[in-house]
Amino acid sequence: MNNAKLTEREVQIMKCIWDADHQLALSEILTAVNERFLNDWKPTTASTFLNRLVQKGFLKLNRKVRYYSYEVLITEADYLKAQADEFRKFWGDESVKIFLSALESNAQ
């Protein structure tokens, strides 16, 4: 799995893409991110983040005549597993138990 770190904004974009049932075009991504996370991004802003995600190896840009779409190269499950591994390595196994306990108590 790619070890690249994602910014909060890049995670927002990836979450919208991961939750979609098809490859998304820039306009679809822009609408999804703006509505879901209450952003007011312009197309150039979204394009900048998407280009970074392509460079980091999370997405692939597909081009069909005048239509561009973004294909997921790293699944949400793989990303979350890598994040969990990083958390465990940094905080230690005992902290994982504390974190999971906190998650459980917050879910109730």
PDB file of N, CA, C and O in Angstrom, residues 28-105:
ATOM      1  N   GLU A  28     -18.908  15.972 -10.867  1.00  0.00           N
ATOM      2  CA  GLU A  28     -19.600  15.136  -9.879  1.00  0.00           C
ATOM      3  C   GLU A  28     -18.862  15.158  -8.539  1.00  0.00           C
ATOM      4  O   GLU A  28     -19.489  15.215  -7.479  1.00  0.00           O
ATOM      5  N   ILE A  29     -17.552  15.110  -8.598  1.00  0.00           N
ATOM      6  CA  ILE A  29     -16.741  15.153  -7.378  1.00  0.00           C
ATOM      7  C   ILE A  29     -16.916  16.497  -6.684  1.00  0.00           C
ATOM      8  O   ILE A  29     -17.130  16.571  -5.472  1.00  0.00           O
ATOM      9  N   LEU A  30     -16.865  17.566  -7.462  1.00  0.00           N
ATOM     10  CA  LEU A  30     -17.020  18.915  -6.919  1.00  0.00           C
ATOM     11  C   LEU A  30     -18.371  19.058  -6.218  1.00  0.00           C
ATOM     12  O   LEU A  30     -18.445  19.546  -5.085  1.00  0.00           O
ATOM     13  N   THR A  31     -19.436  18.619  -6.853  1.00  0.00           N
ATOM     14  CA  THR A  31     -20.771  18.692  -6.259  1.00  0.00           C
ATOM     15  C   THR A  31     -20.845  17.870  -4.983  1.00  0.00           C
ATOM     16  O   THR A  31     -21.343  18.341  -3.955  1.00  0.00           O
ATOM     17  N   ALA A  32     -20.331  16.643  -5.024  1.00  0.00           N
ATOM     18  CA  ALA A  32     -20.394  15.761  -3.852  1.00  0.00           C
ATOM     19  C   ALA A  32     -19.628  16.337  -2.666  1.00  0.00           C
ATOM     20  O   ALA A  32     -20.139  16.354  -1.539  1.00  0.00           O
ATOM     21  N   VAL A  33     -18.417  16.821  -2.907  1.00  0.00           N
ATOM     22  CA  VAL A  33     -17.592  17.350  -1.815  1.00  0.00           C
ATOM     23  C   VAL A  33     -18.191  18.640  -1.261  1.00  0.00           C
ATOM     24  O   VAL A  33     -18.246  18.828  -0.042  1.00  0.00           O
ATOM     25  N   ASN A  34     -18.657  19.508  -2.126  1.00  0.00           N
ATOM     26  CA  ASN A  34     -19.241  20.770  -1.661  1.00  0.00           C
ATOM     27  C   ASN A  34     -20.501  20.530  -0.835  1.00  0.00           C
ATOM     28  O   ASN A  34     -20.713  21.173   0.194  1.00  0.00           O
ATOM     29  N   GLU A  35     -21.354  19.605  -1.269  1.00  0.00           N
ATOM     30  CA  GLU A  35     -22.596  19.342  -0.549  1.00  0.00           C
ATOM     31  C   GLU A  35     -22.343  18.587   0.755  1.00  0.00           C
ATOM     32  O   GLU A  35     -22.886  18.945   1.795  1.00  0.00           O
ATOM     33  N   ARG A  36     -21.529  17.571   0.688  1.00  0.00           N
ATOM     34  CA  ARG A  36     -21.328  16.704   1.849  1.00  0.00           C
ATOM     35  C   ARG A  36     -20.532  17.375   2.964  1.00  0.00           C
ATOM     36  O   ARG A  36     -20.824  17.198   4.144  1.00  0.00           O
ATOM     37  N   PHE A  37     -19.514  18.140   2.593  1.00  0.00           N
ATOM     38  CA  PHE A  37     -18.630  18.732   3.591  1.00  0.00           C
ATOM     39  C   PHE A  37     -18.781  20.249   3.694  1.00  0.00           C
ATOM     40  O   PHE A  37     -17.950  20.917   4.308  1.00  0.00           O
ATOM     41  N   LEU A  38     -19.844  20.781   3.095  1.00  0.00           N
ATOM     42  CA  LEU A  38     -20.172  22.208   3.168  1.00  0.00           C
ATOM     43  C   LEU A  38     -19.021  23.093   2.714  1.00  0.00           C
ATOM     44  O   LEU A  38     -18.726  24.132   3.304  1.00  0.00           O
ATOM     45  N   ASN A  39     -18.362  22.666   1.644  1.00  0.00           N
ATOM     46  CA  ASN A  39     -17.286  23.453   1.048  1.00  0.00           C
ATOM     47  C   ASN A  39     -17.870  24.372  -0.009  1.00  0.00           C
ATOM     48  O   ASN A  39     -19.014  24.214  -0.444  1.00  0.00           O
ATOM     49  N   ASP A  40     -17.081  25.309  -0.442  1.00  0.00           N
ATOM     50  CA  ASP A  40     -17.470  26.201  -1.536  1.00  0.00           C
ATOM     51  C   ASP A  40     -16.331  26.247  -2.549  1.00  0.00           C
ATOM     52  O   ASP A  40     -15.848  27.306  -2.919  1.00  0.00           O
ATOM     53  N   TRP A  41     -15.878  25.057  -2.943  1.00  0.00           N
ATOM     54  CA  TRP A  41     -14.747  24.963  -3.851  1.00  0.00           C
ATOM     55  C   TRP A  41     -15.151  25.293  -5.274  1.00  0.00           C
ATOM     56  O   TRP A  41     -16.266  25.022  -5.713  1.00  0.00           O
ATOM     57  N   LYS A  42     -14.208  25.826  -5.993  1.00  0.00           N
ATOM     58  CA  LYS A  42     -14.340  26.040  -7.439  1.00  0.00           C
ATOM     59  C   LYS A  42     -13.687  24.851  -8.139  1.00  0.00           C
ATOM     60  O   LYS A  42     -12.909  24.103  -7.541  1.00  0.00           O
ATOM     61  N   PRO A  43     -13.960  24.651  -9.421  1.00  0.00           N
ATOM     62  CA  PRO A  43     -13.365  23.521 -10.144  1.00  0.00           C
ATOM     63  C   PRO A  43     -11.839  23.475 -10.078  1.00  0.00           C
ATOM     64  O   PRO A  43     -11.261  22.400  -9.985  1.00  0.00           O
ATOM     65  N   THR A  44     -11.198  24.643 -10.094  1.00  0.00           N
ATOM     66  CA  THR A  44      -9.727  24.642 -10.044  1.00  0.00           C
ATOM     67  C   THR A  44      -9.200  24.103  -8.716  1.00  0.00           C
ATOM     68  O   THR A  44      -8.178  23.428  -8.683  1.00  0.00           O
ATOM     69  N   THR A  45      -9.909  24.394  -7.632  1.00  0.00           N
ATOM     70  CA  THR A  45      -9.500  23.883  -6.323  1.00  0.00           C
ATOM     71  C   THR A  45      -9.596  22.367  -6.289  1.00  0.00           C
ATOM     72  O   THR A  45      -8.658  21.680  -5.880  1.00  0.00           O
ATOM     73  N   ALA A  46     -10.737  21.842  -6.732  1.00  0.00           N
ATOM     74  CA  ALA A  46     -10.924  20.386  -6.763  1.00  0.00           C
ATOM     75  C   ALA A  46      -9.896  19.732  -7.682  1.00  0.00           C
ATOM     76  O   ALA A  46      -9.340  18.685  -7.357  1.00  0.00           O
ATOM     77  N   SER A  47      -9.634  20.354  -8.829  1.00  0.00           N
ATOM     78  CA  SER A  47      -8.643  19.812  -9.765  1.00  0.00           C
ATOM     79  C   SER A  47      -7.261  19.717  -9.142  1.00  0.00           C
ATOM     80  O   SER A  47      -6.542  18.742  -9.361  1.00  0.00           O
ATOM     81  N   THR A  48      -6.895  20.720  -8.359  1.00  0.00           N
ATOM     82  CA  THR A  48      -5.601  20.712  -7.695  1.00  0.00           C
ATOM     83  C   THR A  48      -5.497  19.515  -6.754  1.00  0.00           C
ATOM     84  O   THR A  48      -4.506  18.783  -6.775  1.00  0.00           O
ATOM     85  N   PHE A  49      -6.520  19.305  -5.936  1.00  0.00           N
ATOM     86  CA  PHE A  49      -6.511  18.169  -5.012  1.00  0.00           C
ATOM     87  C   PHE A  49      -6.526  16.844  -5.767  1.00  0.00           C
ATOM     88  O   PHE A  49      -5.844  15.891  -5.391  1.00  0.00           O
ATOM     89  N   LEU A  50      -7.309  16.764  -6.828  1.00  0.00           N
ATOM     90  CA  LEU A  50      -7.372  15.532  -7.622  1.00  0.00           C
ATOM     91  C   LEU A  50      -6.024  15.224  -8.264  1.00  0.00           C
ATOM     92  O   LEU A  50      -5.593  14.063  -8.292  1.00  0.00           O
ATOM     93  N   ASN A  51      -5.349  16.245  -8.762  1.00  0.00           N
ATOM     94  CA  ASN A  51      -4.016  16.039  -9.346  1.00  0.00           C
ATOM     95  C   ASN A  51      -3.038  15.505  -8.296  1.00  0.00           C
ATOM     96  O   ASN A  51      -2.217  14.640  -8.594  1.00  0.00           O
ATOM     97  N   ARG A  52      -3.136  16.019  -7.088  1.00  0.00           N
ATOM     98  CA  ARG A  52      -2.271  15.531  -6.010  1.00  0.00           C
ATOM     99  C   ARG A  52      -2.569  14.066  -5.689  1.00  0.00           C
ATOM    100  O   ARG A  52      -1.657  13.279  -5.443  1.00  0.00           O
ATOM    101  N   LEU A  53      -3.857  13.712  -5.704  1.00  0.00           N
ATOM    102  CA  LEU A  53      -4.244  12.323  -5.439  1.00  0.00           C
ATOM    103  C   LEU A  53      -3.765  11.388  -6.544  1.00  0.00           C
ATOM    104  O   LEU A  53      -3.398  10.247  -6.276  1.00  0.00           O
ATOM    105  N   VAL A  54      -3.738  11.882  -7.769  1.00  0.00           N
ATOM    106  CA  VAL A  54      -3.188  11.103  -8.885  1.00  0.00           C
ATOM    107  C   VAL A  54      -1.684  10.929  -8.668  1.00  0.00           C
ATOM    108  O   VAL A  54      -1.146   9.821  -8.794  1.00  0.00           O
ATOM    109  N   GLN A  55      -0.993  12.010  -8.330  1.00  0.00           N
ATOM    110  CA  GLN A  55       0.457  11.949  -8.092  1.00  0.00           C
ATOM    111  C   GLN A  55       0.802  11.031  -6.924  1.00  0.00           C
ATOM    112  O   GLN A  55       1.830  10.352  -6.948  1.00  0.00           O
ATOM    113  N   LYS A  56      -0.042  10.987  -5.906  1.00  0.00           N
ATOM    114  CA  LYS A  56       0.205  10.141  -4.740  1.00  0.00           C
ATOM    115  C   LYS A  56      -0.172   8.678  -4.993  1.00  0.00           C
ATOM    116  O   LYS A  56       0.064   7.835  -4.140  1.00  0.00           O
ATOM    117  N   GLY A  57      -0.788   8.404  -6.138  1.00  0.00           N
ATOM    118  CA  GLY A  57      -1.117   7.027  -6.491  1.00  0.00           C
ATOM    119  C   GLY A  57      -2.445   6.524  -5.960  1.00  0.00           C
ATOM    120  O   GLY A  57      -2.706   5.323  -5.983  1.00  0.00           O
ATOM    121  N   PHE A  58      -3.308   7.421  -5.510  1.00  0.00           N
ATOM    122  CA  PHE A  58      -4.623   7.015  -5.025  1.00  0.00           C
ATOM    123  C   PHE A  58      -5.650   6.943  -6.143  1.00  0.00           C
ATOM    124  O   PHE A  58      -6.619   6.190  -6.046  1.00  0.00           O
ATOM    125  N   LEU A  59      -5.469   7.742  -7.164  1.00  0.00           N
ATOM    126  CA  LEU A  59      -6.405   7.806  -8.287  1.00  0.00           C
ATOM    127  C   LEU A  59      -5.672   7.705  -9.613  1.00  0.00           C
ATOM    128  O   LEU A  59      -4.482   8.018  -9.700  1.00  0.00           O
ATOM    129  N   LYS A  60      -6.412   7.314 -10.619  1.00  0.00           N
ATOM    130  CA  LYS A  60      -5.921   7.323 -11.994  1.00  0.00           C
ATOM    131  C   LYS A  60      -6.897   8.148 -12.811  1.00  0.00           C
ATOM    132  O   LYS A  60      -8.112   7.964 -12.714  1.00  0.00           O
ATOM    133  N   LEU A  61      -6.373   9.063 -13.618  1.00  0.00           N
ATOM    134  CA  LEU A  61      -7.198   9.890 -14.490  1.00  0.00           C
ATOM    135  C   LEU A  61      -7.432   9.139 -15.787  1.00  0.00           C
ATOM    136  O   LEU A  61      -6.489   8.734 -16.464  1.00  0.00           O
ATOM    137  N   ASN A  62      -8.697   8.913 -16.114  1.00  0.00           N
ATOM    138  CA  ASN A  62      -9.068   8.265 -17.375  1.00  0.00           C
ATOM    139  C   ASN A  62      -9.669   9.310 -18.303  1.00  0.00           C
ATOM    140  O   ASN A  62     -10.502  10.112 -17.884  1.00  0.00           O
ATOM    141  N   ARG A  63      -9.242   9.263 -19.545  1.00  0.00           N
ATOM    142  CA  ARG A  63      -9.685  10.263 -20.514  1.00  0.00           C
ATOM    143  C   ARG A  63     -10.402   9.583 -21.674  1.00  0.00           C
ATOM    144  O   ARG A  63      -9.869   8.666 -22.288  1.00  0.00           O
ATOM    145  N   LYS A  64     -11.615  10.038 -21.939  1.00  0.00           N
ATOM    146  CA  LYS A  64     -12.389   9.555 -23.073  1.00  0.00           C
ATOM    147  C   LYS A  64     -12.892  10.774 -23.845  1.00  0.00           C
ATOM    148  O   LYS A  64     -13.815  11.448 -23.411  1.00  0.00           O
ATOM    149  N   VAL A  65     -12.252  11.049 -24.945  1.00  0.00           N
ATOM    150  CA  VAL A  65     -12.545  12.211 -25.790  1.00  0.00           C
ATOM    151  C   VAL A  65     -12.558  13.478 -24.934  1.00  0.00           C
ATOM    152  O   VAL A  65     -11.520  13.968 -24.557  1.00  0.00           O
ATOM    153  N   ARG A  66     -13.727  14.006 -24.601  1.00  0.00           N
ATOM    154  CA  ARG A  66     -13.810  15.246 -23.813  1.00  0.00           C
ATOM    155  C   ARG A  66     -14.194  14.986 -22.360  1.00  0.00           C
ATOM    156  O   ARG A  66     -14.458  15.913 -21.611  1.00  0.00           O
ATOM    157  N   TYR A  67     -14.277  13.749 -22.000  1.00  0.00           N
ATOM    158  CA  TYR A  67     -14.749  13.371 -20.677  1.00  0.00           C
ATOM    159  C   TYR A  67     -13.602  12.769 -19.873  1.00  0.00           C
ATOM    160  O   TYR A  67     -12.923  11.865 -20.337  1.00  0.00           O
ATOM    161  N   TYR A  68     -13.382  13.273 -18.668  1.00  0.00           N
ATOM    162  CA  TYR A  68     -12.364  12.749 -17.769  1.00  0.00           C
ATOM    163  C   TYR A  68     -13.068  12.144 -16.553  1.00  0.00           C
ATOM    164  O   TYR A  68     -14.002  12.731 -16.023  1.00  0.00           O
ATOM    165  N   SER A  69     -12.593  10.995 -16.125  1.00  0.00           N
ATOM    166  CA  SER A  69     -13.108  10.414 -14.892  1.00  0.00           C
ATOM    167  C   SER A  69     -11.932   9.916 -14.067  1.00  0.00           C
ATOM    168  O   SER A  69     -10.820   9.749 -14.576  1.00  0.00           O
ATOM    169  N   TYR A  70     -12.196   9.692 -12.789  1.00  0.00           N
ATOM    170  CA  TYR A  70     -11.148   9.282 -11.866  1.00  0.00           C
ATOM    171  C   TYR A  70     -11.429   7.870 -11.359  1.00  0.00           C
ATOM    172  O   TYR A  70     -12.514   7.581 -10.871  1.00  0.00           O
ATOM    173  N   GLU A  71     -10.435   7.017 -11.485  1.00  0.00           N
ATOM    174  CA  GLU A  71     -10.529   5.625 -11.082  1.00  0.00           C
ATOM    175  C   GLU A  71      -9.761   5.430  -9.774  1.00  0.00           C
ATOM    176  O   GLU A  71      -8.628   5.895  -9.624  1.00  0.00           O
ATOM    177  N   VAL A  72     -10.351   4.713  -8.847  1.00  0.00           N
ATOM    178  CA  VAL A  72      -9.722   4.434  -7.556  1.00  0.00           C
ATOM    179  C   VAL A  72      -8.633   3.387  -7.720  1.00  0.00           C
ATOM    180  O   VAL A  72      -8.856   2.332  -8.310  1.00  0.00           O
ATOM    181  N   LEU A  73      -7.446   3.687  -7.215  1.00  0.00           N
ATOM    182  CA  LEU A  73      -6.343   2.732  -7.228  1.00  0.00           C
ATOM    183  C   LEU A  73      -6.095   2.134  -5.848  1.00  0.00           C
ATOM    184  O   LEU A  73      -5.535   1.044  -5.742  1.00  0.00           O
ATOM    185  N   ILE A  74      -6.509   2.842  -4.797  1.00  0.00           N
ATOM    186  CA  ILE A  74      -6.377   2.353  -3.436  1.00  0.00           C
ATOM    187  C   ILE A  74      -7.762   2.377  -2.812  1.00  0.00           C
ATOM    188  O   ILE A  74      -8.400   3.432  -2.720  1.00  0.00           O
ATOM    189  N   THR A  75      -8.229   1.209  -2.396  1.00  0.00           N
ATOM    190  CA  THR A  75      -9.576   1.111  -1.850  1.00  0.00           C
ATOM    191  C   THR A  75      -9.663   1.753  -0.470  1.00  0.00           C
ATOM    192  O   THR A  75      -8.655   1.932   0.218  1.00  0.00           O
ATOM    193  N   GLU A  76     -10.882   2.041  -0.085  1.00  0.00           N
ATOM    194  CA  GLU A  76     -11.107   2.601   1.247  1.00  0.00           C
ATOM    195  C   GLU A  76     -10.649   1.615   2.323  1.00  0.00           C
ATOM    196  O   GLU A  76     -10.021   2.007   3.310  1.00  0.00           O
ATOM    197  N   ALA A  77     -10.927   0.336   2.126  1.00  0.00           N
ATOM    198  CA  ALA A  77     -10.518  -0.681   3.105  1.00  0.00           C
ATOM    199  C   ALA A  77      -8.999  -0.719   3.256  1.00  0.00           C
ATOM    200  O   ALA A  77      -8.484  -0.802   4.377  1.00  0.00           O
ATOM    201  N   ASP A  78      -8.277  -0.663   2.144  1.00  0.00           N
ATOM    202  CA  ASP A  78      -6.815  -0.659   2.201  1.00  0.00           C
ATOM    203  C   ASP A  78      -6.290   0.595   2.896  1.00  0.00           C
ATOM    204  O   ASP A  78      -5.337   0.543   3.676  1.00  0.00           O
ATOM    205  N   TYR A  79      -6.900   1.742   2.607  1.00  0.00           N
ATOM    206  CA  TYR A  79      -6.487   2.993   3.242  1.00  0.00           C
ATOM    207  C   TYR A  79      -6.721   2.931   4.751  1.00  0.00           C
ATOM    208  O   TYR A  79      -5.849   3.289   5.540  1.00  0.00           O
ATOM    209  N   LEU A  80      -7.909   2.456   5.160  1.00  0.00           N
ATOM    210  CA  LEU A  80      -8.227   2.378   6.578  1.00  0.00           C
ATOM    211  C   LEU A  80      -7.316   1.398   7.306  1.00  0.00           C
ATOM    212  O   LEU A  80      -6.903   1.647   8.445  1.00  0.00           O
ATOM    213  N   LYS A  81      -6.982   0.295   6.661  1.00  0.00           N
ATOM    214  CA  LYS A  81      -6.059  -0.669   7.259  1.00  0.00           C
ATOM    215  C   LYS A  81      -4.696  -0.023   7.480  1.00  0.00           C
ATOM    216  O   LYS A  81      -4.086  -0.173   8.544  1.00  0.00           O
ATOM    217  N   ALA A  82      -4.213   0.713   6.490  1.00  0.00           N
ATOM    218  CA  ALA A  82      -2.919   1.393   6.620  1.00  0.00           C
ATOM    219  C   ALA A  82      -2.968   2.436   7.732  1.00  0.00           C
ATOM    220  O   ALA A  82      -2.007   2.576   8.499  1.00  0.00           O
ATOM    221  N   GLN A  83      -4.083   3.164   7.839  1.00  0.00           N
ATOM    222  CA  GLN A  83      -4.222   4.161   8.901  1.00  0.00           C
ATOM    223  C   GLN A  83      -4.226   3.490  10.275  1.00  0.00           C
ATOM    224  O   GLN A  83      -3.609   3.987  11.217  1.00  0.00           O
ATOM    225  N   ALA A  84      -4.907   2.358  10.383  1.00  0.00           N
ATOM    226  CA  ALA A  84      -4.948   1.619  11.643  1.00  0.00           C
ATOM    227  C   ALA A  84      -3.555   1.109  12.012  1.00  0.00           C
ATOM    228  O   ALA A  84      -3.150   1.167  13.183  1.00  0.00           O
ATOM    229  N   ASP A  85      -2.813   0.621  11.021  1.00  0.00           N
ATOM    230  CA  ASP A  85      -1.441   0.151  11.267  1.00  0.00           C
ATOM    231  C   ASP A  85      -0.559   1.298  11.761  1.00  0.00           C
ATOM    232  O   ASP A  85       0.237   1.118  12.689  1.00  0.00           O
ATOM    233  N   GLU A  86      -0.692   2.467  11.134  1.00  0.00           N
ATOM    234  CA  GLU A  86       0.089   3.637  11.558  1.00  0.00           C
ATOM    235  C   GLU A  86      -0.269   4.048  12.983  1.00  0.00           C
ATOM    236  O   GLU A  86       0.602   4.382  13.779  1.00  0.00           O
ATOM    237  N   PHE A  87      -1.561   4.024  13.290  1.00  0.00           N
ATOM    238  CA  PHE A  87      -2.023   4.365  14.639  1.00  0.00           C
ATOM    239  C   PHE A  87      -1.404   3.415  15.664  1.00  0.00           C
ATOM    240  O   PHE A  87      -0.864   3.834  16.685  1.00  0.00           O
ATOM    241  N   ARG A  88      -1.474   2.127  15.383  1.00  0.00           N
ATOM    242  CA  ARG A  88      -0.939   1.118  16.294  1.00  0.00           C
ATOM    243  C   ARG A  88       0.567   1.276  16.480  1.00  0.00           C
ATOM    244  O   ARG A  88       1.078   1.215  17.592  1.00  0.00           O
ATOM    245  N   LYS A  89       1.276   1.508  15.358  1.00  0.00           N
ATOM    246  CA  LYS A  89       2.734   1.671  15.454  1.00  0.00           C
ATOM    247  C   LYS A  89       3.108   2.893  16.297  1.00  0.00           C
ATOM    248  O   LYS A  89       4.044   2.855  17.077  1.00  0.00           O
ATOM    249  N   PHE A  90       2.370   3.972  16.141  1.00  0.00           N
ATOM    250  CA  PHE A  90       2.685   5.207  16.859  1.00  0.00           C
ATOM    251  C   PHE A  90       2.266   5.134  18.326  1.00  0.00           C
ATOM    252  O   PHE A  90       3.035   5.463  19.218  1.00  0.00           O
ATOM    253  N   TRP A  91       1.037   4.714  18.583  1.00  0.00           N
ATOM    254  CA  TRP A  91       0.474   4.755  19.926  1.00  0.00           C
ATOM    255  C   TRP A  91       0.693   3.474  20.723  1.00  0.00           C
ATOM    256  O   TRP A  91       0.626   3.493  21.948  1.00  0.00           O
ATOM    257  N   GLY A  92       0.909   2.344  20.066  1.00  0.00           N
ATOM    258  CA  GLY A  92       1.098   1.074  20.762  1.00  0.00           C
ATOM    259  C   GLY A  92      -0.201   0.300  20.907  1.00  0.00           C
ATOM    260  O   GLY A  92      -1.296   0.852  20.792  1.00  0.00           O
ATOM    261  N   ASP A  93      -0.062  -0.980  21.175  1.00  0.00           N
ATOM    262  CA  ASP A  93      -1.225  -1.872  21.235  1.00  0.00           C
ATOM    263  C   ASP A  93      -2.195  -1.516  22.358  1.00  0.00           C
ATOM    264  O   ASP A  93      -3.400  -1.636  22.193  1.00  0.00           O
ATOM    265  N   GLU A  94      -1.693  -1.092  23.503  1.00  0.00           N
ATOM    266  CA  GLU A  94      -2.579  -0.758  24.625  1.00  0.00           C
ATOM    267  C   GLU A  94      -3.476   0.427  24.269  1.00  0.00           C
ATOM    268  O   GLU A  94      -4.647   0.459  24.629  1.00  0.00           O
ATOM    269  N   SER A  95      -2.940   1.382  23.534  1.00  0.00           N
ATOM    270  CA  SER A  95      -3.738   2.542  23.120  1.00  0.00           C
ATOM    271  C   SER A  95      -4.835   2.152  22.146  1.00  0.00           C
ATOM    272  O   SER A  95      -5.882   2.789  22.118  1.00  0.00           O
ATOM    273  N   VAL A  96      -4.607   1.115  21.378  1.00  0.00           N
ATOM    274  CA  VAL A  96      -5.646   0.639  20.457  1.00  0.00           C
ATOM    275  C   VAL A  96      -6.848   0.172  21.259  1.00  0.00           C
ATOM    276  O   VAL A  96      -7.991   0.487  20.919  1.00  0.00           O
ATOM    277  N   LYS A  97      -6.611  -0.545  22.351  1.00  0.00           N
ATOM    278  CA  LYS A  97      -7.709  -1.009  23.205  1.00  0.00           C
ATOM    279  C   LYS A  97      -8.468   0.176  23.797  1.00  0.00           C
ATOM    280  O   LYS A  97      -9.700   0.182  23.837  1.00  0.00           O
ATOM    281  N   ILE A  98      -7.735   1.179  24.247  1.00  0.00           N
ATOM    282  CA  ILE A  98      -8.369   2.371  24.817  1.00  0.00           C
ATOM    283  C   ILE A  98      -9.187   3.088  23.746  1.00  0.00           C
ATOM    284  O   ILE A  98     -10.319   3.526  23.980  1.00  0.00           O
ATOM    285  N   PHE A  99      -8.619   3.207  22.545  1.00  0.00           N
ATOM    286  CA  PHE A  99      -9.310   3.872  21.444  1.00  0.00           C
ATOM    287  C   PHE A  99     -10.596   3.133  21.084  1.00  0.00           C
ATOM    288  O   PHE A  99     -11.651   3.736  20.917  1.00  0.00           O
ATOM    289  N   LEU A 100     -10.524   1.817  20.964  1.00  0.00           N
ATOM    290  CA  LEU A 100     -11.703   1.022  20.624  1.00  0.00           C
ATOM    291  C   LEU A 100     -12.766   1.113  21.711  1.00  0.00           C
ATOM    292  O   LEU A 100     -13.963   1.184  21.415  1.00  0.00           O
ATOM    293  N   SER A 101     -12.351   1.141  22.959  1.00  0.00           N
ATOM    294  CA  SER A 101     -13.280   1.306  24.066  1.00  0.00           C
ATOM    295  C   SER A 101     -13.974   2.663  23.975  1.00  0.00           C
ATOM    296  O   SER A 101     -15.189   2.762  24.195  1.00  0.00           O
ATOM    297  N   ALA A 102     -13.222   3.693  23.652  1.00  0.00           N
ATOM    298  CA  ALA A 102     -13.793   5.036  23.507  1.00  0.00           C
ATOM    299  C   ALA A 102     -14.778   5.075  22.345  1.00  0.00           C
ATOM    300  O   ALA A 102     -15.848   5.687  22.442  1.00  0.00           O
ATOM    301  N   LEU A 103     -14.444   4.418  21.252  1.00  0.00           N
ATOM    302  CA  LEU A 103     -15.355   4.354  20.102  1.00  0.00           C
ATOM    303  C   LEU A 103     -16.654   3.676  20.501  1.00  0.00           C
ATOM    304  O   LEU A 103     -17.758   4.138  20.153  1.00  0.00           O
ATOM    305  N   GLU A 104     -16.534   2.561  21.208  1.00  0.00           N
ATOM    306  CA  GLU A 104     -17.721   1.821  21.625  1.00  0.00           C
ATOM    307  C   GLU A 104     -18.608   2.640  22.545  1.00  0.00           C
ATOM    308  O   GLU A 104     -19.831   2.683  22.386  1.00  0.00           O
ATOM    309  N   SER A 105     -18.008   3.342  23.500  1.00  0.00           N
ATOM    310  CA  SER A 105     -18.800   4.137  24.433  1.00  0.00           C
ATOM    311  C   SER A 105     -19.455   5.330  23.740  1.00  0.00           C
ATOM    312  O   SER A 105     -20.548   5.732  24.108  1.00  0.00           O
TER     313      SER A 105
END
